Each structure stands twice: as C-alpha cells, then as structure tokens.
Amino acid sequence: MSRGLAEDGAVAERYLFAGVLPSLAKQPRVFEVCALPVVRDLLSGYNTLLFSYGITNSGKTYTVQGTSEAPGMLPRSVKTVLDVLDSRGLQGDFAVRPRYATQVEYCSDQRVVAPTFRIAPGEDAWVRQFEEMGSGDPQVLSELAQELESNDVESDDWVYQLYVSYFEVYNEMIYDLLDLTTLTTVHVKGAKRAVKRGGKRGPGGRRGADDAGGDPLIMSAAQIAGLARTPLLLRSEGGRGNEAFVDGCVEVRVRSVRDLVRVLVHGQMRRSVHATGLNAGSSRSHAVFQAKLIKLRKSAEITPLEPVPATA
C-alpha cells in the first residue's frame, strides 16, 4: 500500500494485489489460485500459511471452510495432501505425535494416533461431494508427489502421518476447539445397539444423541456446547520467542476426508458465535486450523516412553 495526496489535499491510498478473483469465481478456481501453491510449498518442506481477512459477512468462512455442496480451501488442501500420500502408499503407522512446534514424541493414546471419531451431523453430504470430486488431476497429484519425494535422499524409505489441531482466539484468550472425550470414542463394539432405551426420539423415530442415553458414536451438540473452556498458553520452543506453539492443544491424526470432516464439524460446534447486524451466526473469534505432516523412516525404531531419535 502506498499513500499520497490527491489534488484536493485529501489522502489518497493505492493498494497493490498479487491477484484479484472475480466475485463469481467458483471454489475449485479459488483453491487452484490461492491454496494449491501453499500445499505445494508444504510438501516441499516449508512452513506455510493460508490467511483470510475481511469484515463480517464478507465470505471468510465460505471461502476457507465452504459448505458440503462447495468445500472451501481448507478441506480441499487437506484432501489434496491425503490424496498425494494415498497415491504413493506413503501413510505410516507409528505411535507418535507432534511435540511442541518441531519435535515428535512417542504416544500410546489411541484417541490421538489411531482415533475413531464420532459421527458428525451432515458428514455424509461432505463425503459424497469429495467422492464426486475424485482424487484430483492425476498430473497435479504426480507433480505434488514428486515435490514430496524430491526432499528425500532415499525416496522409498519414508512414510508420513498428518495431524491437525483447531483452536480459536476469543477476547485475547486461546481456546481449544477439539476435545478428545466428545470428538473420539473407543466404544466401537456393539455400535448397532449403542443407543440406550429412554432417549428422545428424533425425526424418523430415531432416538437422539443429545441426551444421556444417546448413541456414543454420534457427536452430541448439547454435550459439546456444555464443555468447560480453559484458556491455553502460547509458548515458544526453547523459550527463544520463535517456533511458537499452543501448549496443551489437542492434535489428532487424520487419515481420510471423513476424519477431516468430523474434526471440522466438531470444532465449528464449539466456536464462539453471536448475532450481528449483518450475520445471524457471526464468528466472534479468530479460528486457527493447523496441520502438521510428520515424516518418518519406514525402518524407524520407536521405543515406548523414550525420546524419538532425530535419525528417525
């Protein structure tokens, strides 16, 4: 931006943009122009950022998250990363998780390293849309896979695991939008009879999941809305002011777009929203969705309760 004086003495401002998309641009085009280069940089080993800024009701949530009919940049970006990993069979299966900003540690909590996420309201519509989209342009996926493998001295010796976190900054405080108790479940056995008697019946005669006798495999909006909110602290790795991370923030592994949708919906159900003059459900916070791609050797030896060696 540059400033100067107009002929009448008023302050004149000139803005320079890297690009401008027309108002009728569709979600695939927005992703291709704005997000795909960021995904490419991530797979090349760089830290990347997608940032959306604008006034209330300007379309930030629609552009970034989108809808089940028109997924936005965020789900398309994560889906692209997963598609690249799946296309080359590069998803690993190690009991590890991110630690701090740049480290990795052993983790035995299955809710983190191999989670079974609760069913999210409306998830099937999202998944159907992603299935209709397919795995993307084969040429683009091939190019992205080459970017990923170009960083490896021995390209056949590495696997990857994708972890995500979701938090918000509200009234200058940081709050986690993910809660392992309501996001995940270990009650996968007997799922067909998981609904207890006595629950309220919803449309079609099905008992709802919002009461105490609800289905433990289905996200309960009432339970999620009633969760206690504890502010988290922003820290830096080594105390040097750089490599910042949110201490205590939940990070879980996602292996598919269905996992991603369940995490996104869970987080959105916990966001702080209030009505404004322009938007009946305006987000009153700054949301941050973070993805970390862990890279490990296929032959890595991870010892329980021991630090993960740098050579892994």
Short mmCIF file of C-alpha atoms in Angstrom, two decimals:
data_model
loop_
_atom_site.label_atom_id
_atom_site.label_comp_id
_atom_site.label_asym_id
_atom_site.label_seq_id
_atom_site.Cartn_x
_atom_site.Cartn_y
_atom_site.Cartn_z
CA MET A 1 0.00 0.00 0.00
CA SER A 2 1.24 3.49 -0.78
CA ARG A 3 -0.12 6.84 0.36
CA GLY A 4 -0.07 10.28 -1.20
CA LEU A 5 -2.04 13.49 -1.51
CA ALA A 6 -4.81 13.96 -4.05
CA GLU A 7 -5.33 17.26 -5.89
CA ASP A 8 -7.87 18.41 -3.33
CA GLY A 9 -5.44 17.72 -0.48
CA ALA A 10 -7.15 14.54 0.70
CA VAL A 11 -5.08 11.45 1.49
CA ALA A 12 -5.04 9.07 -1.45
CA GLU A 13 -4.21 5.39 -0.99
CA ARG A 14 -3.13 2.89 -3.60
CA TYR A 15 -3.23 -0.85 -2.99
CA LEU A 16 -1.22 -3.49 -4.81
CA PHE A 17 -2.61 -7.03 -5.07
CA ALA A 18 -0.87 -10.21 -6.20
CA GLY A 19 -4.13 -11.20 -7.85
CA VAL A 20 -7.84 -10.48 -7.89
CA LEU A 21 -10.52 -13.10 -8.45
CA PRO A 22 -13.96 -12.16 -9.82
CA SER A 23 -16.94 -12.39 -7.49
CA LEU A 24 -18.32 -15.33 -9.50
CA ALA A 25 -15.16 -17.45 -9.10
CA LYS A 26 -16.00 -20.98 -8.00
CA GLN A 27 -14.36 -22.84 -5.13
CA PRO A 28 -12.13 -25.04 -7.37
CA ARG A 29 -10.68 -21.93 -9.02
CA VAL A 30 -10.09 -20.20 -5.68
CA PHE A 31 -8.30 -23.31 -4.41
CA GLU A 32 -6.20 -23.60 -7.55
CA VAL A 33 -5.02 -19.99 -7.40
CA CYS A 34 -4.73 -19.38 -3.65
CA ALA A 35 -4.25 -22.69 -1.86
CA LEU A 36 -2.61 -25.14 -4.25
CA PRO A 37 0.72 -23.22 -4.26
CA VAL A 38 0.65 -23.33 -0.46
CA VAL A 39 0.10 -27.11 -0.49
CA ARG A 40 2.97 -27.43 -2.95
CA ASP A 41 5.27 -25.48 -0.60
CA LEU A 42 4.19 -27.63 2.37
CA LEU A 43 5.09 -30.82 0.52
CA SER A 44 8.41 -29.23 -0.41
CA GLY A 45 9.26 -28.90 3.28
CA TYR A 46 8.28 -25.30 4.04
CA ASN A 47 6.08 -23.86 6.77
CA THR A 48 3.04 -22.36 5.05
CA LEU A 49 0.07 -20.15 5.87
CA LEU A 50 -3.42 -19.54 4.46
CA PHE A 51 -4.95 -16.39 5.93
CA SER A 52 -8.43 -14.97 5.40
CA TYR A 53 -9.28 -11.39 6.38
CA GLY A 54 -12.43 -9.34 5.98
CA ILE A 55 -15.42 -7.72 7.63
CA THR A 56 -18.42 -9.64 8.99
CA ASN A 57 -20.43 -11.42 6.29
CA SER A 58 -17.74 -10.88 3.63
CA GLY A 59 -17.41 -14.62 2.93
CA LYS A 60 -14.39 -15.67 5.00
CA THR A 61 -15.93 -18.87 6.37
CA TYR A 62 -17.38 -19.80 2.99
CA THR A 63 -14.04 -19.25 1.24
CA VAL A 64 -11.94 -21.12 3.78
CA GLN A 65 -14.25 -23.87 5.02
CA GLY A 66 -17.05 -23.80 2.45
CA THR A 67 -20.14 -25.99 2.57
CA SER A 68 -20.93 -29.62 1.87
CA GLU A 69 -22.02 -28.57 -1.63
CA ALA A 70 -18.95 -26.39 -2.23
CA PRO A 71 -15.98 -27.28 0.01
CA GLY A 72 -13.56 -24.42 0.59
CA MET A 73 -9.79 -24.04 0.51
CA LEU A 74 -9.11 -25.72 3.87
CA PRO A 75 -10.79 -29.11 3.28
CA ARG A 76 -9.56 -29.15 -0.34
CA SER A 77 -5.99 -28.53 0.83
CA VAL A 78 -6.02 -31.29 3.44
CA LYS A 79 -7.73 -33.65 0.98
CA THR A 80 -5.01 -32.95 -1.57
CA VAL A 81 -2.28 -33.84 0.94
CA LEU A 82 -4.07 -37.09 1.81
CA ASP A 83 -4.60 -37.88 -1.88
CA VAL A 84 -0.87 -37.46 -2.52
CA LEU A 85 0.03 -39.77 0.37
CA ASP A 86 -2.52 -42.39 -0.66
CA SER A 87 -1.49 -42.27 -4.32
CA ARG A 88 2.02 -43.38 -3.36
CA GLY A 89 1.13 -45.52 -0.33
CA LEU A 90 3.04 -43.19 1.97
CA GLN A 91 0.83 -43.19 5.09
CA GLY A 92 2.76 -44.54 8.07
CA ASP A 93 1.51 -46.30 11.18
CA PHE A 94 3.79 -45.24 14.02
CA ALA A 95 2.65 -44.49 17.58
CA VAL A 96 3.95 -40.93 17.57
CA ARG A 97 2.51 -37.43 17.73
CA PRO A 98 3.79 -33.85 17.33
CA ARG A 99 5.52 -32.31 20.34
CA TYR A 100 5.92 -28.56 20.78
CA ALA A 101 6.47 -26.85 17.44
CA THR A 102 9.02 -29.02 15.64
CA GLN A 103 9.51 -32.22 17.66
CA VAL A 104 7.92 -35.68 17.70
CA GLU A 105 7.27 -37.98 20.66
CA TYR A 106 6.02 -41.50 21.36
CA CYS A 107 2.28 -41.66 22.12
CA SER A 108 0.21 -44.63 23.34
CA ASP A 109 -3.11 -42.76 23.36
CA GLN A 110 -5.15 -44.38 20.58
CA ARG A 111 -7.52 -41.38 20.53
CA VAL A 112 -4.57 -39.40 19.13
CA VAL A 113 -2.58 -41.78 16.93
CA ALA A 114 -5.41 -44.03 15.68
CA PRO A 115 -8.65 -42.24 16.58
CA THR A 116 -12.19 -43.40 15.92
CA PHE A 117 -14.08 -40.14 15.53
CA ARG A 118 -17.72 -39.76 16.45
CA ILE A 119 -20.19 -39.37 13.61
CA ALA A 120 -20.70 -35.69 12.72
CA PRO A 121 -24.04 -34.18 11.72
CA GLY A 122 -24.27 -33.92 7.93
CA GLU A 123 -20.93 -35.63 7.29
CA ASP A 124 -22.28 -37.88 4.52
CA ALA A 125 -23.09 -34.87 2.33
CA TRP A 126 -19.49 -33.65 2.65
CA VAL A 127 -18.03 -37.08 1.91
CA ARG A 128 -20.29 -37.60 -1.11
CA GLN A 129 -19.11 -34.28 -2.51
CA PHE A 130 -15.48 -35.25 -2.03
CA GLU A 131 -16.12 -38.62 -3.67
CA GLU A 132 -17.66 -36.86 -6.66
CA MET A 133 -14.60 -34.63 -6.84
CA GLY A 134 -12.37 -37.71 -7.05
CA SER A 135 -8.69 -37.63 -6.22
CA GLY A 136 -7.96 -34.58 -8.34
CA ASP A 137 -5.96 -34.07 -11.50
CA PRO A 138 -3.56 -37.06 -11.85
CA GLN A 139 -0.89 -34.80 -13.30
CA VAL A 140 -1.14 -32.37 -10.37
CA LEU A 141 -1.00 -35.24 -7.86
CA SER A 142 2.05 -36.66 -9.62
CA GLU A 143 3.78 -33.28 -9.53
CA LEU A 144 2.98 -32.84 -5.83
CA ALA A 145 4.22 -36.34 -5.05
CA GLN A 146 7.45 -35.51 -6.84
CA GLU A 147 7.76 -32.36 -4.72
CA LEU A 148 7.33 -34.51 -1.61
CA GLU A 149 9.85 -37.13 -2.69
CA SER A 150 12.38 -34.60 -4.00
CA ASN A 151 13.34 -33.82 -0.39
CA ASP A 152 14.22 -37.43 0.32
CA VAL A 153 17.65 -38.82 -0.37
CA GLU A 154 16.07 -42.27 -0.41
CA SER A 155 12.51 -41.67 -1.60
CA ASP A 156 11.36 -45.25 -0.88
CA ASP A 157 12.43 -45.10 2.77
CA TRP A 158 9.94 -42.57 4.16
CA VAL A 159 6.32 -42.51 5.34
CA TYR A 160 4.15 -39.64 6.56
CA GLN A 161 1.42 -39.02 9.14
CA LEU A 162 -0.88 -35.99 9.15
CA TYR A 163 -2.01 -34.42 12.42
CA VAL A 164 -4.38 -31.49 12.86
CA SER A 165 -5.40 -29.09 15.62
CA TYR A 166 -8.15 -26.47 15.76
CA PHE A 167 -8.33 -23.56 18.21
CA GLU A 168 -9.70 -20.04 18.43
CA VAL A 169 -8.58 -16.68 19.81
CA TYR A 170 -11.53 -15.12 21.62
CA ASN A 171 -11.27 -11.97 23.76
CA GLU A 172 -7.47 -12.25 23.53
CA MET A 173 -7.55 -15.77 25.02
CA ILE A 174 -6.78 -19.06 23.25
CA TYR A 175 -9.34 -21.87 23.50
CA ASP A 176 -9.08 -25.38 22.09
CA LEU A 177 -11.94 -26.30 19.77
CA LEU A 178 -11.20 -30.03 19.99
CA ASP A 179 -12.00 -32.26 22.95
CA LEU A 180 -10.94 -35.91 22.85
CA THR A 181 -13.83 -37.02 25.05
CA THR A 182 -16.53 -35.82 22.67
CA LEU A 183 -14.55 -35.98 19.42
CA THR A 184 -13.40 -39.60 19.69
CA THR A 185 -14.79 -42.83 21.04
CA VAL A 186 -13.41 -46.23 21.92
CA HIS A 187 -16.87 -47.79 22.08
CA VAL A 188 -16.72 -49.28 18.60
CA LYS A 189 -18.01 -52.70 19.60
CA GLY A 190 -21.76 -53.16 19.65
CA ALA A 191 -22.34 -50.00 17.67
CA LYS A 192 -25.64 -51.31 16.30
CA ARG A 193 -27.15 -51.30 19.77
CA ALA A 194 -25.27 -48.33 21.18
CA VAL A 195 -28.49 -46.30 21.61
CA LYS A 196 -29.87 -46.95 25.05
CA ARG A 197 -33.54 -47.08 25.86
CA GLY A 198 -35.15 -43.95 27.15
CA GLY A 199 -33.57 -41.45 24.79
CA LYS A 200 -35.65 -38.91 22.93
CA ARG A 201 -36.82 -39.93 19.51
CA GLY A 202 -35.90 -37.64 16.67
CA PRO A 203 -37.18 -37.47 13.10
CA GLY A 204 -37.98 -40.89 11.71
CA GLY A 205 -38.28 -42.40 15.19
CA ARG A 206 -34.55 -42.50 15.90
CA ARG A 207 -33.53 -41.63 19.42
CA GLY A 208 -31.39 -38.52 19.62
CA ALA A 209 -27.79 -38.40 20.75
CA ASP A 210 -28.13 -35.20 22.77
CA ASP A 211 -29.42 -36.88 25.92
CA ALA A 212 -27.58 -39.05 28.41
CA GLY A 213 -28.85 -42.19 26.72
CA GLY A 214 -27.68 -41.15 23.25
CA ASP A 215 -25.54 -43.02 20.78
CA PRO A 216 -21.89 -42.83 21.94
CA LEU A 217 -20.80 -42.92 18.28
CA ILE A 218 -22.64 -39.72 17.37
CA MET A 219 -21.48 -36.21 18.25
CA SER A 220 -23.79 -34.59 20.77
CA ALA A 221 -24.27 -30.87 20.18
CA ALA A 222 -25.57 -30.44 23.72
CA GLN A 223 -22.55 -32.13 25.27
CA ILE A 224 -20.09 -30.22 23.10
CA ALA A 225 -21.74 -26.86 23.81
CA GLY A 226 -21.58 -27.55 27.55
CA LEU A 227 -17.87 -28.33 27.69
CA ALA A 228 -15.77 -26.25 30.04
CA ARG A 229 -13.38 -23.85 28.31
CA THR A 230 -9.91 -23.44 29.77
CA PRO A 231 -7.58 -20.80 28.26
CA LEU A 232 -4.35 -22.15 26.80
CA LEU A 233 -0.94 -20.51 26.71
CA LEU A 234 1.12 -19.57 23.68
CA ARG A 235 4.71 -20.68 24.20
CA SER A 236 7.88 -20.87 22.15
CA GLU A 237 10.13 -23.88 21.75
CA GLY A 238 13.29 -23.35 23.77
CA GLY A 239 11.96 -20.03 25.09
CA ARG A 240 13.63 -18.07 22.31
CA GLY A 241 10.48 -16.40 21.02
CA ASN A 242 10.35 -18.33 17.75
CA GLU A 243 8.85 -21.73 16.87
CA ALA A 244 5.62 -20.86 18.71
CA PHE A 245 3.03 -23.44 19.75
CA VAL A 246 -0.15 -23.59 21.84
CA ASP A 247 0.65 -25.54 25.00
CA GLY A 248 -1.89 -28.29 25.72
CA CYS A 249 -3.71 -28.03 22.39
CA VAL A 250 -5.22 -31.31 21.15
CA GLU A 251 -3.59 -32.69 17.99
CA VAL A 252 -5.12 -35.76 16.35
CA ARG A 253 -4.25 -37.82 13.30
CA VAL A 254 -6.50 -37.75 10.23
CA ARG A 255 -6.24 -40.44 7.56
CA SER A 256 -9.23 -39.66 5.34
CA VAL A 257 -11.57 -36.86 4.33
CA ARG A 258 -14.24 -38.35 6.59
CA ASP A 259 -11.87 -37.93 9.54
CA LEU A 260 -11.25 -34.35 8.44
CA VAL A 261 -14.97 -33.55 8.17
CA ARG A 262 -15.63 -34.91 11.65
CA VAL A 263 -12.85 -32.80 13.15
CA LEU A 264 -14.01 -29.66 11.33
CA VAL A 265 -17.66 -30.09 12.33
CA HIS A 266 -16.71 -30.77 15.95
CA GLY A 267 -14.59 -27.62 16.05
CA GLN A 268 -17.27 -25.47 14.42
CA MET A 269 -19.80 -26.64 17.01
CA ARG A 270 -17.55 -25.22 19.73
CA ARG A 271 -16.77 -21.85 18.12
CA SER A 272 -17.92 -18.61 19.70
CA VAL A 273 -20.69 -17.16 17.53
CA HIS A 274 -23.17 -14.33 18.13
CA ALA A 275 -25.67 -12.46 16.04
CA THR A 276 -24.70 -9.15 14.47
CA GLY A 277 -26.50 -6.69 12.27
CA LEU A 278 -25.01 -8.38 9.20
CA ASN A 279 -24.87 -12.03 10.20
CA ALA A 280 -27.17 -14.03 12.48
CA GLY A 281 -24.39 -16.51 13.28
CA SER A 282 -21.24 -14.44 13.02
CA SER A 283 -17.99 -15.93 14.32
CA ARG A 284 -16.77 -13.78 17.19
CA SER A 285 -13.28 -15.26 17.26
CA HIS A 286 -10.22 -15.84 15.11
CA ALA A 287 -10.03 -19.55 14.28
CA VAL A 288 -6.76 -21.32 13.51
CA PHE A 289 -6.67 -24.76 11.90
CA GLN A 290 -3.17 -26.23 11.94
CA ALA A 291 -1.88 -29.27 10.06
CA LYS A 292 1.46 -30.94 10.76
CA LEU A 293 2.98 -33.50 8.43
CA ILE A 294 5.31 -35.88 10.29
CA LYS A 295 7.98 -37.62 8.25
CA LEU A 296 9.47 -40.91 9.48
CA ARG A 297 11.72 -43.62 8.13
CA LYS A 298 9.92 -46.89 7.43
CA SER A 299 12.64 -48.63 9.42
CA ALA A 300 12.45 -46.22 12.37
CA GLU A 301 12.61 -47.89 15.77
CA ILE A 302 10.28 -46.11 18.19
CA THR A 303 10.84 -47.19 21.79
CA PRO A 304 7.87 -46.59 24.16
CA LEU A 305 8.46 -43.81 26.69
CA GLU A 306 11.80 -42.97 25.10
CA PRO A 307 12.59 -39.83 23.01
CA VAL A 308 12.17 -40.28 19.27
CA PRO A 309 15.70 -40.09 17.80
CA ALA A 310 16.43 -37.44 15.19
CA THR A 311 17.63 -40.18 12.84
CA ALA A 312 14.03 -41.49 12.68
#
